[in-house]
Amino acid sequence: MNLLKLLSWEVERVTKPFLILVAGLLVVQFGWLGYFLWDETNFYEQLRRTGDADYPLMFVSYLNGTAYLLSLGIAVAAVLLYSVWIWYRDFQGRGTFMLRLLTMPQKRMVIFFAKLGTILMMTLGLFAIEWIALKLQYIAFTSWFDDKMIPTQGSFEQALSYQGILSLMYPSSLINFIIHQVLIVVVVLFIFTFVLIERSFWQRTIWSPVLSLSILVVIFTIPILGYAFLSNRLIYDETIVYVGVVLMAWTGVTIWLGKRFLQTKLNV
């Protein structure tokens, strides 16, 4: 089974939970938007009666609402949990399913990259759907208050830049967007490596999660400690280069560890 076939198969397996997640996010966000519009309209009408209605409403006020932020948090948590579950589900039933995958006539790293590609497609899909949902929410926001003759302020792009999480998801420059995607890849690779190390140790010691986590903590903290030591000696351009080298090093090391444990040490 080649990479594309295995990737297609993994995507098919994630389609149903992905659609459930998307549906839940849209219900929460548009439900919160409806309540926000109703509540703000009533509040503004009260201010009009007292002559204090002299401030414009901003879309970012809706984006900073607890319900909206909670929906984003759920999405992030779901992707992280699925990054773990995409491996552990194959170890159910004493690992017979994973055993079949490992004995298929293909390199074992094909399994690794198929699962990685699935998570990245899931993430980018959420980004795209959320962007469309935000556009629709902004249109509904401005149309509603225009009909009520309530002033609004700020553009769609400004609202995203003022909201911390969304400014990371949708940065103003393509380079920043690519950097953020690389960071997501690194996080997923760390999760994958943790699972593979833990699965390699699980029949040998009950301390396998602690051991695997300790290995990754060392890999993660060494570059950070190095930056803390060198930060006062680096100018801006050198800092950018250092961060780029660290990201490439993290990527390379986690893939190498994943390959090593998947090909030579994995217990099923």
mmCIF file of C-alpha atoms in Angstrom:
data_model
loop_
_atom_site.group_PDB
_atom_site.id
_atom_site.type_symbol
_atom_site.label_atom_id
_atom_site.label_comp_id
_atom_site.label_asym_id
_atom_site.label_seq_id
_atom_site.Cartn_x
_atom_site.Cartn_y
_atom_site.Cartn_z
ATOM 1 C CA MET A 1 0.000 0.000 0.000
ATOM 2 C CA ASN A 2 1.569 3.305 -1.094
ATOM 3 C CA LEU A 3 1.467 6.642 0.689
ATOM 4 C CA LEU A 4 -1.508 8.052 -1.230
ATOM 5 C CA LYS A 5 -3.676 4.995 -0.636
ATOM 6 C CA LEU A 6 -2.825 4.914 3.052
ATOM 7 C CA LEU A 7 -3.398 8.670 3.333
ATOM 8 C CA SER A 8 -6.779 8.333 1.618
ATOM 9 C CA TRP A 9 -7.683 5.557 4.014
ATOM 10 C CA GLU A 10 -6.680 7.616 7.080
ATOM 11 C CA VAL A 11 -8.636 10.619 5.791
ATOM 12 C CA GLU A 12 -11.702 8.422 5.318
ATOM 13 C CA ARG A 13 -11.405 7.265 8.923
ATOM 14 C CA VAL A 14 -11.224 10.837 10.239
ATOM 15 C CA THR A 15 -14.023 12.239 8.079
ATOM 16 C CA LYS A 16 -16.908 11.449 10.440
ATOM 17 C CA PRO A 17 -15.315 12.822 13.659
ATOM 18 C CA PHE A 18 -14.047 15.826 11.685
ATOM 19 C CA LEU A 19 -17.543 16.651 10.434
ATOM 20 C CA ILE A 20 -18.939 16.239 13.947
ATOM 21 C CA LEU A 21 -16.286 18.638 15.263
ATOM 22 C CA VAL A 22 -17.009 21.193 12.533
ATOM 23 C CA ALA A 23 -20.764 20.972 13.117
ATOM 24 C CA GLY A 24 -20.275 21.483 16.856
ATOM 25 C CA LEU A 25 -18.033 24.504 16.297
ATOM 26 C CA LEU A 26 -20.477 26.145 13.901
ATOM 27 C CA VAL A 27 -23.437 25.548 16.226
ATOM 28 C CA VAL A 28 -21.568 27.075 19.176
ATOM 29 C CA GLN A 29 -20.240 30.059 17.239
ATOM 30 C CA PHE A 30 -23.409 31.006 15.393
ATOM 31 C CA GLY A 31 -25.465 30.387 18.509
ATOM 32 C CA TRP A 32 -23.173 32.715 20.440
ATOM 33 C CA LEU A 33 -23.359 35.259 17.605
ATOM 34 C CA GLY A 34 -27.163 35.253 17.762
ATOM 35 C CA TYR A 35 -27.142 35.800 21.509
ATOM 36 C CA PHE A 36 -24.458 38.499 21.202
ATOM 37 C CA LEU A 37 -26.439 40.442 18.587
ATOM 38 C CA TRP A 38 -29.643 40.236 20.636
ATOM 39 C CA ASP A 39 -27.949 41.202 23.906
ATOM 40 C CA GLU A 40 -25.939 44.097 22.457
ATOM 41 C CA THR A 41 -28.977 45.456 20.628
ATOM 42 C CA ASN A 42 -31.028 45.516 23.829
ATOM 43 C CA PHE A 43 -28.163 47.125 25.745
ATOM 44 C CA TYR A 44 -27.657 49.763 23.065
ATOM 45 C CA GLU A 45 -31.357 50.603 23.025
ATOM 46 C CA GLN A 46 -31.227 51.168 26.761
ATOM 47 C CA LEU A 47 -28.279 53.517 26.303
ATOM 48 C CA ARG A 48 -30.184 55.400 23.613
ATOM 49 C CA ARG A 49 -33.013 56.106 26.013
ATOM 50 C CA THR A 50 -30.580 57.659 28.475
ATOM 51 C CA GLY A 51 -28.613 59.512 25.779
ATOM 52 C CA ASP A 52 -25.383 57.576 26.379
ATOM 53 C CA ALA A 53 -25.274 55.604 23.115
ATOM 54 C CA ASP A 54 -22.143 57.242 21.757
ATOM 55 C CA TYR A 55 -19.787 54.283 21.276
ATOM 56 C CA PRO A 56 -19.458 52.027 18.212
ATOM 57 C CA LEU A 57 -19.605 48.264 18.467
ATOM 58 C CA MET A 58 -16.622 46.200 17.271
ATOM 59 C CA PHE A 59 -16.533 42.711 15.822
ATOM 60 C CA VAL A 60 -13.581 41.891 18.062
ATOM 61 C CA SER A 61 -15.916 42.208 21.070
ATOM 62 C CA TYR A 62 -17.783 39.170 19.754
ATOM 63 C CA LEU A 63 -14.506 37.339 19.044
ATOM 64 C CA ASN A 64 -13.314 37.893 22.622
ATOM 65 C CA GLY A 65 -16.471 36.343 24.041
ATOM 66 C CA THR A 66 -16.063 33.292 26.267
ATOM 67 C CA ALA A 67 -18.205 31.063 24.053
ATOM 68 C CA TYR A 68 -16.211 31.862 20.914
ATOM 69 C CA LEU A 69 -12.847 31.399 22.634
ATOM 70 C CA LEU A 70 -14.118 28.148 24.136
ATOM 71 C CA SER A 71 -15.018 26.872 20.664
ATOM 72 C CA LEU A 72 -11.474 27.559 19.449
ATOM 73 C CA GLY A 73 -10.061 25.854 22.523
ATOM 74 C CA ILE A 74 -12.194 22.792 21.854
ATOM 75 C CA ALA A 75 -10.945 22.684 18.253
ATOM 76 C CA VAL A 76 -7.296 22.861 19.340
ATOM 77 C CA ALA A 77 -7.832 20.200 22.016
ATOM 78 C CA ALA A 78 -9.618 17.949 19.522
ATOM 79 C CA VAL A 79 -6.742 18.106 17.030
ATOM 80 C CA LEU A 80 -4.170 17.395 19.753
ATOM 81 C CA LEU A 81 -6.200 14.480 21.135
ATOM 82 C CA TYR A 82 -6.693 13.037 17.673
ATOM 83 C CA SER A 83 -2.939 13.316 17.060
ATOM 84 C CA VAL A 84 -2.597 10.829 19.926
ATOM 85 C CA TRP A 85 -5.668 8.749 19.099
ATOM 86 C CA ILE A 86 -4.681 8.286 15.453
ATOM 87 C CA TRP A 87 -1.950 5.963 16.752
ATOM 88 C CA TYR A 88 -3.488 4.459 19.871
ATOM 89 C CA ARG A 89 -6.675 3.322 18.139
ATOM 90 C CA ASP A 90 -4.535 0.975 16.005
ATOM 91 C CA PHE A 91 -3.136 -0.635 19.163
ATOM 92 C CA GLN A 92 -6.561 -1.661 20.439
ATOM 93 C CA GLY A 93 -7.365 -5.355 20.511
ATOM 94 C CA ARG A 94 -3.816 -6.246 21.554
ATOM 95 C CA GLY A 95 -2.386 -4.377 18.604
ATOM 96 C CA THR A 96 -3.623 -6.753 15.930
ATOM 97 C CA PHE A 97 -4.600 -3.891 13.627
ATOM 98 C CA MET A 98 -1.207 -2.222 14.002
ATOM 99 C CA LEU A 99 0.436 -5.571 13.449
ATOM 100 C CA ARG A 100 -1.311 -5.859 10.087
ATOM 101 C CA LEU A 101 -0.167 -2.346 9.168
ATOM 102 C CA LEU A 102 3.432 -3.115 10.089
ATOM 103 C CA THR A 103 3.460 -6.350 8.084
ATOM 104 C CA MET A 104 2.144 -4.738 4.901
ATOM 105 C CA PRO A 105 4.647 -4.670 2.001
ATOM 106 C CA GLN A 106 5.718 -1.047 2.414
ATOM 107 C CA LYS A 107 8.211 0.913 4.459
ATOM 108 C CA ARG A 108 6.944 1.599 7.944
ATOM 109 C CA MET A 109 7.575 5.334 7.608
ATOM 110 C CA VAL A 110 4.767 5.413 5.044
ATOM 111 C CA ILE A 111 2.414 4.827 7.989
ATOM 112 C CA PHE A 112 4.075 7.690 9.880
ATOM 113 C CA PHE A 113 3.777 10.201 7.049
ATOM 114 C CA ALA A 114 0.230 9.132 6.181
ATOM 115 C CA LYS A 115 -0.884 9.871 9.732
ATOM 116 C CA LEU A 116 1.084 13.134 9.776
ATOM 117 C CA GLY A 117 -0.501 14.206 6.485
ATOM 118 C CA THR A 118 -3.951 13.386 7.860
ATOM 119 C CA ILE A 119 -3.459 15.628 10.889
ATOM 120 C CA LEU A 120 -2.140 18.473 8.741
ATOM 121 C CA MET A 121 -5.058 18.183 6.319
ATOM 122 C CA MET A 122 -7.436 18.170 9.273
ATOM 123 C CA THR A 123 -5.776 21.305 10.676
ATOM 124 C CA LEU A 124 -5.768 23.192 7.388
ATOM 125 C CA GLY A 125 -9.362 22.136 6.805
ATOM 126 C CA LEU A 126 -10.368 23.613 10.151
ATOM 127 C CA PHE A 127 -8.490 26.813 9.308
ATOM 128 C CA ALA A 128 -10.304 27.124 5.979
ATOM 129 C CA ILE A 129 -13.751 26.380 7.414
ATOM 130 C CA GLU A 130 -13.213 28.757 10.315
ATOM 131 C CA TRP A 131 -12.145 31.512 7.899
ATOM 132 C CA ILE A 132 -15.365 31.100 5.902
ATOM 133 C CA ALA A 133 -17.400 31.009 9.130
ATOM 134 C CA LEU A 134 -15.709 34.190 10.345
ATOM 135 C CA LYS A 135 -16.514 35.959 7.085
ATOM 136 C CA LEU A 136 -20.168 34.951 7.362
ATOM 137 C CA GLN A 137 -20.263 36.001 11.013
ATOM 138 C CA TYR A 138 -18.766 39.376 10.160
ATOM 139 C CA ILE A 139 -21.323 39.925 7.394
ATOM 140 C CA ALA A 140 -24.149 38.988 9.782
ATOM 141 C CA PHE A 141 -22.666 41.262 12.473
ATOM 142 C CA THR A 142 -22.409 44.360 10.284
ATOM 143 C CA SER A 143 -25.720 43.751 8.476
ATOM 144 C CA TRP A 144 -27.632 43.337 11.720
ATOM 145 C CA PHE A 145 -26.336 46.511 13.330
ATOM 146 C CA ASP A 146 -26.646 48.506 10.105
ATOM 147 C CA ASP A 147 -30.330 47.553 9.979
ATOM 148 C CA LYS A 148 -30.700 48.675 13.592
ATOM 149 C CA MET A 149 -28.813 51.912 12.794
ATOM 150 C CA ILE A 150 -26.211 51.045 15.427
ATOM 151 C CA PRO A 151 -22.682 52.197 14.471
ATOM 152 C CA THR A 152 -19.895 49.630 14.127
ATOM 153 C CA GLN A 153 -16.173 50.147 13.891
ATOM 154 C CA GLY A 154 -13.181 48.256 12.538
ATOM 155 C CA SER A 155 -12.642 46.089 9.493
ATOM 156 C CA PHE A 156 -12.617 42.317 9.334
ATOM 157 C CA GLU A 157 -8.811 42.215 9.104
ATOM 158 C CA GLN A 158 -8.428 44.554 12.075
ATOM 159 C CA ALA A 159 -10.696 42.374 14.200
ATOM 160 C CA LEU A 160 -8.566 39.309 13.452
ATOM 161 C CA SER A 161 -5.350 41.153 14.259
ATOM 162 C CA TYR A 162 -6.756 42.351 17.594
ATOM 163 C CA GLN A 163 -7.776 38.835 18.657
ATOM 164 C CA GLY A 164 -4.720 36.926 19.910
ATOM 165 C CA ILE A 165 -5.556 33.385 18.797
ATOM 166 C CA LEU A 166 -6.909 34.428 15.400
ATOM 167 C CA SER A 167 -3.869 36.618 14.729
ATOM 168 C CA LEU A 168 -1.773 33.457 15.080
ATOM 169 C CA MET A 169 -4.099 31.405 12.897
ATOM 170 C CA TYR A 170 -4.366 34.064 10.187
ATOM 171 C CA PRO A 171 -1.265 36.300 10.308
ATOM 172 C CA SER A 172 -0.970 39.251 7.980
ATOM 173 C CA SER A 173 1.986 37.877 6.021
ATOM 174 C CA LEU A 174 2.471 34.603 4.141
ATOM 175 C CA ILE A 175 5.867 34.027 5.754
ATOM 176 C CA ASN A 176 4.379 34.211 9.242
ATOM 177 C CA PHE A 177 1.626 31.817 8.197
ATOM 178 C CA ILE A 178 4.233 29.314 6.952
ATOM 179 C CA ILE A 179 6.216 29.657 10.192
ATOM 180 C CA HIS A 180 3.088 29.001 12.232
ATOM 181 C CA GLN A 181 2.317 25.908 10.154
ATOM 182 C CA VAL A 182 5.845 24.650 10.729
ATOM 183 C CA LEU A 183 5.304 25.100 14.468
ATOM 184 C CA ILE A 184 2.120 23.033 14.210
ATOM 185 C CA VAL A 185 4.064 20.308 12.372
ATOM 186 C CA VAL A 186 6.700 20.318 15.120
ATOM 187 C CA VAL A 187 4.043 19.953 17.837
ATOM 188 C CA VAL A 188 2.420 17.042 16.000
ATOM 189 C CA LEU A 189 5.810 15.393 15.469
ATOM 190 C CA PHE A 190 6.540 15.629 19.189
ATOM 191 C CA ILE A 191 3.198 13.954 19.925
ATOM 192 C CA PHE A 192 3.837 11.217 17.358
ATOM 193 C CA THR A 193 7.310 10.581 18.740
ATOM 194 C CA PHE A 194 5.978 10.402 22.292
ATOM 195 C CA VAL A 195 3.428 7.761 21.283
ATOM 196 C CA LEU A 196 5.961 5.652 19.377
ATOM 197 C CA ILE A 197 8.507 5.756 22.207
ATOM 198 C CA GLU A 198 5.836 4.931 24.775
ATOM 199 C CA ARG A 199 4.511 2.050 22.667
ATOM 200 C CA SER A 200 8.040 0.731 22.287
ATOM 201 C CA PHE A 201 8.470 0.588 26.064
ATOM 202 C CA TRP A 202 5.029 -0.435 27.214
ATOM 203 C CA GLN A 203 5.777 -4.158 27.607
ATOM 204 C CA ARG A 204 9.048 -3.473 29.412
ATOM 205 C CA THR A 205 8.228 -0.969 32.152
ATOM 206 C CA ILE A 206 5.306 0.858 33.694
ATOM 207 C CA TRP A 207 7.414 4.023 33.561
ATOM 208 C CA SER A 208 7.256 4.204 29.768
ATOM 209 C CA PRO A 209 5.226 7.468 29.610
ATOM 210 C CA VAL A 210 7.658 9.134 32.017
ATOM 211 C CA LEU A 211 10.687 7.900 30.078
ATOM 212 C CA SER A 212 9.304 8.932 26.699
ATOM 213 C CA LEU A 213 8.242 12.327 28.002
ATOM 214 C CA SER A 214 11.668 12.839 29.590
ATOM 215 C CA ILE A 215 13.380 12.181 26.261
ATOM 216 C CA LEU A 216 11.213 14.757 24.509
ATOM 217 C CA VAL A 217 11.633 17.317 27.294
ATOM 218 C CA VAL A 218 15.410 17.101 26.894
ATOM 219 C CA ILE A 219 15.121 17.535 23.122
ATOM 220 C CA PHE A 220 12.781 20.486 23.605
ATOM 221 C CA THR A 221 14.669 22.322 26.350
ATOM 222 C CA ILE A 222 18.250 22.156 25.058
ATOM 223 C CA PRO A 223 17.674 24.714 22.235
ATOM 224 C CA ILE A 224 15.647 26.919 24.604
ATOM 225 C CA LEU A 225 18.458 26.924 27.158
ATOM 226 C CA GLY A 226 20.875 27.690 24.348
ATOM 227 C CA TYR A 227 18.799 30.683 23.315
ATOM 228 C CA ALA A 228 18.609 31.904 26.918
ATOM 229 C CA PHE A 229 22.411 31.830 27.006
ATOM 230 C CA LEU A 230 22.863 33.512 23.606
ATOM 231 C CA SER A 231 19.890 35.917 23.552
ATOM 232 C CA ASN A 232 21.898 38.954 24.702
ATOM 233 C CA ARG A 233 24.512 38.321 22.002
ATOM 234 C CA LEU A 234 22.168 37.860 19.045
ATOM 235 C CA ILE A 235 20.731 40.603 16.881
ATOM 236 C CA TYR A 236 17.279 40.302 15.302
ATOM 237 C CA ASP A 237 18.404 38.635 12.063
ATOM 238 C CA GLU A 238 20.587 36.169 13.950
ATOM 239 C CA THR A 239 17.654 35.332 16.239
ATOM 240 C CA ILE A 240 15.491 34.525 13.212
ATOM 241 C CA VAL A 241 18.219 32.239 11.845
ATOM 242 C CA TYR A 242 18.574 30.548 15.238
ATOM 243 C CA VAL A 243 14.839 29.906 15.473
ATOM 244 C CA GLY A 244 14.823 28.482 11.939
ATOM 245 C CA VAL A 245 17.722 26.150 12.731
ATOM 246 C CA VAL A 246 16.009 25.014 15.946
ATOM 247 C CA LEU A 247 12.771 24.262 14.100
ATOM 248 C CA MET A 248 14.631 22.229 11.495
ATOM 249 C CA ALA A 249 16.575 20.424 14.222
ATOM 250 C CA TRP A 250 13.398 19.578 16.146
ATOM 251 C CA THR A 251 11.777 18.331 12.951
ATOM 252 C CA GLY A 252 14.762 16.217 11.983
ATOM 253 C CA VAL A 253 15.297 14.707 15.433
ATOM 254 C CA THR A 254 11.644 13.831 16.008
ATOM 255 C CA ILE A 255 11.337 12.204 12.578
ATOM 256 C CA TRP A 256 14.564 10.263 13.164
ATOM 257 C CA LEU A 257 13.358 9.052 16.566
ATOM 258 C CA GLY A 258 9.968 8.159 15.122
ATOM 259 C CA LYS A 259 11.636 6.188 12.346
ATOM 260 C CA ARG A 260 13.974 4.403 14.743
ATOM 261 C CA PHE A 261 11.261 3.301 17.150
ATOM 262 C CA LEU A 262 8.733 2.516 14.432
ATOM 263 C CA GLN A 263 11.109 0.362 12.389
ATOM 264 C CA THR A 264 13.215 -1.371 15.015
ATOM 265 C CA LYS A 265 11.728 -1.143 18.493
ATOM 266 C CA LEU A 266 7.945 -0.936 18.226
ATOM 267 C CA ASN A 267 6.071 -3.545 20.244
ATOM 268 C CA VAL A 268 2.553 -4.528 19.273
#
